[in-house]
XYZ file of C-alpha atoms in Angstrom:
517
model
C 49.917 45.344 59.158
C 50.852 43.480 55.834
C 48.944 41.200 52.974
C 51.349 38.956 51.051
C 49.676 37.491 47.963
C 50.984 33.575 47.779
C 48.571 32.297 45.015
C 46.089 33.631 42.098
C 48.180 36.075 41.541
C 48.003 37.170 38.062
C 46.744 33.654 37.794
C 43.544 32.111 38.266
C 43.963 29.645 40.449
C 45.792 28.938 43.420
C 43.931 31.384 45.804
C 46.003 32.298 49.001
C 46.878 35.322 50.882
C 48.373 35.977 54.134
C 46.993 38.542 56.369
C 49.677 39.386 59.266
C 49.781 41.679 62.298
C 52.504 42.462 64.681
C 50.641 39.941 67.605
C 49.368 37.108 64.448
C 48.647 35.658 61.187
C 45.849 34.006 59.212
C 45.414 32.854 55.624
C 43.070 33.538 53.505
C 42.008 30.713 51.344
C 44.816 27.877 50.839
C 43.809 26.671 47.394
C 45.559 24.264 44.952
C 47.057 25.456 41.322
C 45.845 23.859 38.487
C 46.465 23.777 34.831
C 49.728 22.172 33.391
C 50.154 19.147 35.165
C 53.574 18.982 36.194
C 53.918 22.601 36.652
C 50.999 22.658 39.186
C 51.909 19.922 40.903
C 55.173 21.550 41.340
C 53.859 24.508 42.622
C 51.257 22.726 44.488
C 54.207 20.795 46.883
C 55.778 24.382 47.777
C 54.221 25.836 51.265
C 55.962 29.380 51.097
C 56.157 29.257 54.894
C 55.768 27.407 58.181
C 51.883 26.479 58.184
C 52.286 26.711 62.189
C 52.343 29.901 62.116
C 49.148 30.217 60.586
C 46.494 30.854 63.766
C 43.702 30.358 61.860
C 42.247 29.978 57.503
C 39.214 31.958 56.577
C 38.093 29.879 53.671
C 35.515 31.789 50.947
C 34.081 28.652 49.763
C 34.373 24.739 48.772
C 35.971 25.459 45.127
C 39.050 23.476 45.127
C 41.251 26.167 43.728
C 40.598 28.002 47.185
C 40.572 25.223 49.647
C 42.270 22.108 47.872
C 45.567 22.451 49.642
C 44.188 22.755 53.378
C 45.389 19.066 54.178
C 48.408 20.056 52.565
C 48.680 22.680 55.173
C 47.316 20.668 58.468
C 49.957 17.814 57.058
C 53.339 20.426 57.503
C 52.109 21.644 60.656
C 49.008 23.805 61.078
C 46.854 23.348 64.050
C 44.274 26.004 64.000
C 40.891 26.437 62.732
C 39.390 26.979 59.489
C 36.510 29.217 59.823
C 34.237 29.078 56.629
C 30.138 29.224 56.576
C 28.739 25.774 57.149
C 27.562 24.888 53.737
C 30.790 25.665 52.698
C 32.441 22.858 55.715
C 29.716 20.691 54.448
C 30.525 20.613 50.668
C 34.544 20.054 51.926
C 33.529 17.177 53.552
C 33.037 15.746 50.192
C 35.353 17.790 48.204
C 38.911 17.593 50.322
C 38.650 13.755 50.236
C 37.785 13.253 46.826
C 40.544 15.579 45.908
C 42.619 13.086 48.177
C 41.654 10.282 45.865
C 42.818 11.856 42.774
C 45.790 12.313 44.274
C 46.504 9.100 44.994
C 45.141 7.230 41.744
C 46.943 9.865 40.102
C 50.570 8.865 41.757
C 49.363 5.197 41.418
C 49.146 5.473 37.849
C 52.318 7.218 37.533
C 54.054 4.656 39.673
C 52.819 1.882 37.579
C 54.220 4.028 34.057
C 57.577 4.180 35.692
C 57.274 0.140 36.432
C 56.397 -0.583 32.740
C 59.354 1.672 31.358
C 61.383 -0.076 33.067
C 60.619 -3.353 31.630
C 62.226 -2.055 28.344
C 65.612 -4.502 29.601
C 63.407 -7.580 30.018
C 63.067 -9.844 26.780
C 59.632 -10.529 25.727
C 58.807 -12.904 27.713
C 59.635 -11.820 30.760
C 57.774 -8.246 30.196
C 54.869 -10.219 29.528
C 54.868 -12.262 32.424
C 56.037 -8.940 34.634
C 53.129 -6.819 32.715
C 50.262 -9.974 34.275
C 51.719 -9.321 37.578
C 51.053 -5.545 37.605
C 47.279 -6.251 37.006
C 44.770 -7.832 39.217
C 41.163 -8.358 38.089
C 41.826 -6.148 35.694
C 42.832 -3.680 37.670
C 46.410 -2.346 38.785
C 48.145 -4.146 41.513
C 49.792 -1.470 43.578
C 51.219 -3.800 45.687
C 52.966 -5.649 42.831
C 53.439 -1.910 41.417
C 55.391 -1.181 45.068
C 57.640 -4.936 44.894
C 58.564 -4.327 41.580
C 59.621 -0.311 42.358
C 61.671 -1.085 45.241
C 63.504 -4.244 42.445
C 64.091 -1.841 39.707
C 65.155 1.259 42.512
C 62.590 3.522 41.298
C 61.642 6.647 43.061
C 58.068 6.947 43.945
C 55.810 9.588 43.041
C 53.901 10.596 46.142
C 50.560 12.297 46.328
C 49.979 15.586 47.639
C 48.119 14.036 50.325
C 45.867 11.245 51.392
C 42.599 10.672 51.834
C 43.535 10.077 55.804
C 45.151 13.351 55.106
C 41.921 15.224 54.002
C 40.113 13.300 56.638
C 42.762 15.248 59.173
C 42.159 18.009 57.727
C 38.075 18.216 58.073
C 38.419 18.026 61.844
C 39.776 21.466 61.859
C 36.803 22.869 60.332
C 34.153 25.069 62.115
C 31.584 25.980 59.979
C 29.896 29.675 61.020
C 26.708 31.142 60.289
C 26.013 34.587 57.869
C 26.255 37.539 59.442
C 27.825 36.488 62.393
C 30.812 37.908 63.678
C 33.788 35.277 65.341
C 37.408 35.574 66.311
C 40.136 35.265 63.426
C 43.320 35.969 65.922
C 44.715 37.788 68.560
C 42.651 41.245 67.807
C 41.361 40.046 64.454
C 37.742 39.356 63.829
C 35.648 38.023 60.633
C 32.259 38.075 59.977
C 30.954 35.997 56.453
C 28.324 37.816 53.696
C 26.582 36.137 51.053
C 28.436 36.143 47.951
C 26.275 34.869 45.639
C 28.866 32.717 43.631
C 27.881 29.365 44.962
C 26.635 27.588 48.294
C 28.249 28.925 51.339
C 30.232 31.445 49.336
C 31.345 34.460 50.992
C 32.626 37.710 51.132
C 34.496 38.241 54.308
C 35.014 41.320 56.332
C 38.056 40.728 58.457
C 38.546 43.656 61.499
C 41.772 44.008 62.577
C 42.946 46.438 65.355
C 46.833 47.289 65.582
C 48.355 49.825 67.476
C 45.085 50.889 68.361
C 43.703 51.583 65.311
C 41.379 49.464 63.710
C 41.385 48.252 60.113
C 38.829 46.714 57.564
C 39.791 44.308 55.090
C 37.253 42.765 52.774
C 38.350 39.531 50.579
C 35.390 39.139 48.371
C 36.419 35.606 47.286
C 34.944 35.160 44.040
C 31.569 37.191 43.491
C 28.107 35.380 41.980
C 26.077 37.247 39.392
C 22.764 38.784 40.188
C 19.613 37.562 39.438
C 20.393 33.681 38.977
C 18.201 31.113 40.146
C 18.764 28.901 43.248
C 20.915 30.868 45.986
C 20.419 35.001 46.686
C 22.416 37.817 45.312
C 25.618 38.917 46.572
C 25.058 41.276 49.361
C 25.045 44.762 48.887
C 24.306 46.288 52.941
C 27.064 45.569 55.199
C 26.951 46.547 59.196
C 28.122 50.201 59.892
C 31.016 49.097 61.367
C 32.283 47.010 58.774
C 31.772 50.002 55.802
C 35.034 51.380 55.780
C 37.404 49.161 53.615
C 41.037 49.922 53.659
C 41.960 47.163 51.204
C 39.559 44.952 49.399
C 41.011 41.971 47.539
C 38.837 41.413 44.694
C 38.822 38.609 42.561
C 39.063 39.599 38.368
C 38.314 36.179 36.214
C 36.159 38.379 33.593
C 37.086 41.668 34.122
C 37.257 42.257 30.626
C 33.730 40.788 29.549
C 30.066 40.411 29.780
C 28.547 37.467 29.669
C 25.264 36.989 28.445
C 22.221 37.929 30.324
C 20.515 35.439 33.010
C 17.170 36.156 31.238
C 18.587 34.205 27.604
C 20.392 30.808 29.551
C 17.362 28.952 29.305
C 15.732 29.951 26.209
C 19.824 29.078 24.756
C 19.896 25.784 26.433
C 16.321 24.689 25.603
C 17.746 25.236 21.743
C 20.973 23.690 21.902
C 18.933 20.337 23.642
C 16.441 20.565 21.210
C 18.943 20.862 18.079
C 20.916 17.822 19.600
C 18.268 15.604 20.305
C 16.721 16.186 16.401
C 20.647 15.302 15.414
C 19.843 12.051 17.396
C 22.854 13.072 19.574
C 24.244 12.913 23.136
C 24.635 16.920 24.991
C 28.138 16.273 27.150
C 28.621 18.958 29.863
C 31.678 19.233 31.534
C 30.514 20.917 34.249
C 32.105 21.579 37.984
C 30.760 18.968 40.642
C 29.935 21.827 42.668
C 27.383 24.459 41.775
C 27.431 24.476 38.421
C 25.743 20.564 37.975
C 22.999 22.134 40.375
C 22.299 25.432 38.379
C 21.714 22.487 35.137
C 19.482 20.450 36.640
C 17.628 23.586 38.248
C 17.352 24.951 34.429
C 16.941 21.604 32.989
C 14.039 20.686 35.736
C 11.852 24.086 34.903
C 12.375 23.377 30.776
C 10.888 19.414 31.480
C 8.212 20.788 33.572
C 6.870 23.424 31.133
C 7.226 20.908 28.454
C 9.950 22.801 26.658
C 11.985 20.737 25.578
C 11.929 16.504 24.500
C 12.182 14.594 27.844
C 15.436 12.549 27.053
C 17.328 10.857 30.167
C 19.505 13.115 31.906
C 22.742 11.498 33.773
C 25.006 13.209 36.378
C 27.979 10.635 35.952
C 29.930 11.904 39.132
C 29.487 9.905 42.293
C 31.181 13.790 44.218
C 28.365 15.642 42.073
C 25.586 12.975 43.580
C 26.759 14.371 46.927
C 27.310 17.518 46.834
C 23.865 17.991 44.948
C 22.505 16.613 48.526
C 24.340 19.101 50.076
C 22.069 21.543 48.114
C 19.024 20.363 49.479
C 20.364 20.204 53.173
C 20.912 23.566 52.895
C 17.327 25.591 51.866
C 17.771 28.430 53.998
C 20.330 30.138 51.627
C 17.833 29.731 48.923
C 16.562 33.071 46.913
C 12.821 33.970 46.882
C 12.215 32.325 43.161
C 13.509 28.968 44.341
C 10.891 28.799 47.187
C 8.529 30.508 44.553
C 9.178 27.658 42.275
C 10.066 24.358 43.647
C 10.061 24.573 47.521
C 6.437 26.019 47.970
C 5.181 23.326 45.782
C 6.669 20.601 47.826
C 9.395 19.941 44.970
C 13.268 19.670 45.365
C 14.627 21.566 42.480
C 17.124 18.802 41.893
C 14.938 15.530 41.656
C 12.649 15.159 39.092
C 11.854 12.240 36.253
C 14.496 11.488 33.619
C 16.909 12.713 36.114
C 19.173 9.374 36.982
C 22.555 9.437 39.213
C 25.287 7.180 38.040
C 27.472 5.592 41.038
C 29.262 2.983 39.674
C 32.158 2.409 37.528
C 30.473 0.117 35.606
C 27.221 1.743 35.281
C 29.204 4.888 33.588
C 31.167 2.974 31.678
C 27.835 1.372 29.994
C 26.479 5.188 29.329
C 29.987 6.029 27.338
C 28.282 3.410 25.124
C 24.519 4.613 25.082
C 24.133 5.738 21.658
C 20.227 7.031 22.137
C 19.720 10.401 22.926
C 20.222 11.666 26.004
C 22.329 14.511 28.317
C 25.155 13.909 30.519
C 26.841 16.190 33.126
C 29.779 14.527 34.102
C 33.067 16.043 35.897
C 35.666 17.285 35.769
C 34.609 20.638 34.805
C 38.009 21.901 33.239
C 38.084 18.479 31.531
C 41.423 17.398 33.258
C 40.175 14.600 34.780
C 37.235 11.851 35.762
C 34.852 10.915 34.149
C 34.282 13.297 31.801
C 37.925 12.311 29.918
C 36.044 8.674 29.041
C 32.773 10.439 27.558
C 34.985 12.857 25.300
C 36.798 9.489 23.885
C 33.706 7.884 22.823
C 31.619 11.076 21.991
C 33.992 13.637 20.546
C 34.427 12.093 17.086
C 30.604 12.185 16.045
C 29.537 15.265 14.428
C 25.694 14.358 15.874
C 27.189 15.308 19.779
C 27.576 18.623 21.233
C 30.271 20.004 23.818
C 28.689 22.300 26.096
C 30.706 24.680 27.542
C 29.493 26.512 30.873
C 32.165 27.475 32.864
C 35.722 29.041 33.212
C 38.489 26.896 31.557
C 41.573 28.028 32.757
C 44.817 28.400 30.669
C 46.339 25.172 29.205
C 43.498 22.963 30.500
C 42.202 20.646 27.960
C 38.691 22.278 28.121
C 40.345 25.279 27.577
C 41.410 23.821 24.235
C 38.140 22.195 23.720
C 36.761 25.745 24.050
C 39.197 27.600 21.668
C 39.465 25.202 19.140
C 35.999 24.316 18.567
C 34.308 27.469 18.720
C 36.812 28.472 15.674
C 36.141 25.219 13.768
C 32.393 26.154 14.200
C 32.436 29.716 12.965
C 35.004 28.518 9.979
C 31.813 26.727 8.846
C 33.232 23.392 9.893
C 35.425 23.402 6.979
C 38.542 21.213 6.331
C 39.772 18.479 8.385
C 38.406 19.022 12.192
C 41.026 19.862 14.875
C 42.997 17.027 16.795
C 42.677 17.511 20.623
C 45.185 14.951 22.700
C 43.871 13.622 25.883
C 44.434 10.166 27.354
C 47.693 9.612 24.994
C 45.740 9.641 22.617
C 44.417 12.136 19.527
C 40.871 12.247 18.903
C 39.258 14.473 16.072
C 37.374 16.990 17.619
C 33.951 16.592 15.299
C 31.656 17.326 17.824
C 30.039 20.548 17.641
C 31.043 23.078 20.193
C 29.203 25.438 21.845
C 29.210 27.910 24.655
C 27.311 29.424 27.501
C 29.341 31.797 29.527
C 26.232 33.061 31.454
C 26.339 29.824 32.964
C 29.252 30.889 34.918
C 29.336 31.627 38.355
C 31.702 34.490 38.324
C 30.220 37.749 37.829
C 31.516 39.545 34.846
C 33.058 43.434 34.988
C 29.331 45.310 34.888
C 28.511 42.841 38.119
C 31.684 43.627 39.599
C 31.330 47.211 39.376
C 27.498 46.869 40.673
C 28.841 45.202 43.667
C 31.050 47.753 44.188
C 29.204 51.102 43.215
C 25.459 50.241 44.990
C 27.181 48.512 48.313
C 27.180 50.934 51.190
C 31.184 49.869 51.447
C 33.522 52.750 51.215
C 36.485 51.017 49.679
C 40.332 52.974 49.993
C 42.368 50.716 48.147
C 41.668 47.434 45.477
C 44.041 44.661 45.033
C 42.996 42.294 42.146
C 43.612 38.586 42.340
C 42.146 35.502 41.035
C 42.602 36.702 37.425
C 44.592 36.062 34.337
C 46.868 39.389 33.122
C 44.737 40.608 30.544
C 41.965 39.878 32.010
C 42.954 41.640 35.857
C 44.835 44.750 33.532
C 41.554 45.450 31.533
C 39.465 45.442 35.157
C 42.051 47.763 36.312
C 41.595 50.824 33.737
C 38.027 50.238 34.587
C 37.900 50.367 38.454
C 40.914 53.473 37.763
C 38.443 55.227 35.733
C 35.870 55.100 38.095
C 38.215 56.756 40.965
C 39.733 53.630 42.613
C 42.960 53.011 43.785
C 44.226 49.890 42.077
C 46.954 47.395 43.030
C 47.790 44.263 41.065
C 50.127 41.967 43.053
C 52.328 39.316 42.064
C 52.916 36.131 43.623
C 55.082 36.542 46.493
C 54.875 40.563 46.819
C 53.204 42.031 49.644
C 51.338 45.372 50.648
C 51.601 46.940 53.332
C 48.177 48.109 54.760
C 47.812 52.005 55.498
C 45.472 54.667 56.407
């Protein structure tokens, strides 16, 4: 029996591992790259096998860096199952398709770049009259775009997949309940624990037998913190027979830090609302679609209701974050004890309550770029590398009176990433000299906003979580491979975890381990 490690290998994103026997083979995860564009797209296109020889995915959860390339997958040629919990087959059924849309506006807009350069030939006149023809209403004409391709001989750029694609892709799904154990393969077996990190997350025991012996293999996907509000603690008691772990793959985004405690995220965001509202200023989150958005409004909700903070109108500019947040409140019965405590014993939904508004349309987002009375917006993407979010940087980002939350993971070489870095350093240089320049949008915009960060936000537990999940679990772990981590990150979390007795292996992408009493 074998584990080859495909993606977030020394890397954060990318998640996917193959878990083989001599009689099958099943993937664990089959998430997209991201980060520089071209590179990820690059690596993005490459399946590293034949997906029919995949019997079956066990997906962790929704997060697009572990599931985005399953149409990907079912479009070469994979016709198993993917066996996930069923919030987690709920949220894709919002999240694969809109993923699918990006794709495809993003080749559109490519498409119609390579149409325009090519006009550089044309006199004047003609571009002109060539340039009217690409638009329509003010929007781009991709059937002109096409015409005018297959005139100049230009090769197309193609999306990843389709939304018909992702639509494909969803009827593969079969959504399992906690606890609950269900066949993987030919003599493989999973059974899904809470994981704390967001809806439907899980950490998966998968039970192979080969030979006849029988192994344990435990892919913790990524693992929540304790104590946060809205969904229950990663779980700690496992069934006997699942105990004995002879390779865990554990994630390692901050194995080398703490993040604040859970106890000071309010009393920290009630300040830095406060402090921008007094400024007469807008609060811009970037903030993930998908758990992240939810954890806000759950903080945001308790701070209006105790009166905590001034009431200004809070927007969630993402028509995917609108769903998904109703995917929350289809799904109570992986709610902790304080969320009943607090909201659902009172007959309240933790993410409804007045000042809270839901922007849909194009046109109704493009009107709150403008709104220049105070007021919060949570808008995605949450790496700032796309959506909506881009459009709210270019009209906020220059005004010293704004503030850039930051709540979440920005991964290498994304532009909130840069955001991030940049800022926080202007900010603790006393905002002194000229401010930096960040490019987004082909375009350079003077970063004057203040910046400001909240890792505790994030739903990744840090090294002192990581090690709780590991030291007061009854699992009796062999052997560690760490994935889902940048280098210094995953080689800081490995002195630890070697200090503490483990046995530690850090894989790269394409190497594989072969699994061993």
């Amino acid at each position: 029996m074998q584990i080859r490690f495909y993606g977030a290998a020394r890397e954060v994103t990318g998640s996917m591992h193959m878990l083989e026997t001599e009689k099958d083979r099943i993937l664990l995860d089959c998430g997209m790259f991201q980060g520089r564009r071209a590179e990820a797209d690059e690596k993005n296109r490459v399946m590293p096998f034949d997906p029919a020889i995949i019997a079956n995915v066990v997906l962790s959860h929704a997060h697009i860096d572990h599931s985005g390339r399953i149409p990907l997958l079912v479009k070469k040629g994979f016709a198993g199952n993917v066996l996930t919990t069923r919030a987690t087959a709920d949220a894709c059924y919002y999240l694969l398709p809109d993923s699918a849309h990006i794709q495809e506006s993003d080749a559109a807009y490519l498409n119609y770049k390579r149409v325009r350069g090519a006009l550089t030939d044309l006199t004047g006149r003609d571009q002109n009259e060539v340039k009217k023809m690409l638009k329509k209403n003010g929007r781009t004409d991709d059937d002109a775009v096409s015409r005018y391709m297959d005139r100049y001989g230009l090769a197309r750029v193609e999306p990843l997949y389709t939304t018909a694609d992702a639509e494909q892709a969803l009827t593969h799904f079969a959504g399992q309940p906690y606890n609950h154990r269900v066949t993987a393969a030919r003599d493989m077996e999973c059974v899904f624990y809470e994981a704390g990190h967001i809806l439907g997350s899980a950490v998966t025991i998968i039970r192979a037998k080969e030979r006849g012996r029988y192994y344990n293999i435990c892919y913790t996907g990524d693992i929540g913190r304790f104590d946060k509000p809205i969904i229950r603690d990663p779980q700690l008691q496992f069934a006997e027979q699942d105990r004995d772990i002879d390779l865990m793959l554990m994630e390692s985004t901050y194995g080398d830090r703490s993040h604040e405690p859970v106890a000071d995220m309010t009393p920290h965001l009630k300040q830095i609302i406060t402090e921008t509202v007094e400024r007469g200023g807008t609060l811009l989150i970037p903030a993930f679609a998908f758990g992240r958005t939810q954890e806000l409004l759950y903080a945001i909700h308790e701070l209006y209701d105790n009166n905590e903070v001034p009431k200004v109108p809070i927007y969630v500019d993402s028509p995917l974050a609108t769903r998904i947040t109703r995917v929350y409140g289809e799904h109570p019965e992986v709610y902790d004890r304080q969320t009943h405590s607090d909201f659902l014993s009172e007959g309240k939904n933790p993410f409804l309550f007045d000042h809270l508004h839901f922007t849909e349309s194009v046109e109704e987002s493009m009107a709150l770029m403008r709104e220049d009375r105070p007021h919060i917006v949570l808008s995605a993407s949450g790496m700032c590398e796309g959506g909506r979010i881009l459009h709210h940087l270019r009209y906020k980002i220059h005004n010293e009176k704004n503030t850039i939350l930051i709540v979440g993971y920005m991964a290498a070489h994304t532009l909130g990433r840069r955001l991030k870095e940049k800022g926080l350093e202007y900010e603790q240089n006393g905002r002194r000299g000229e401010a930096p320049v960040m490019r987004f949008m082909n375009k350079e915009y003077p970063l004057r906003a203040r910046v400001v960060s909240l890792d505790g936000f994030s739903a990744h537990g840090d090294k002192n979580e990581m090690l709780r999940f590991l030291k007061e679990s009854n699992l009796r772990v062999r052997r560690i491979a760490l994935v889902h981590g940048e280098p210094e990150q995953m080689d800081g979390f490995a002195q630890t975890l070697k200090k503490e007795g483990y046995k530690v292996f850090l894989p790269r992408a394409g190497e594989g381990l072969r699994i061993r009493r």
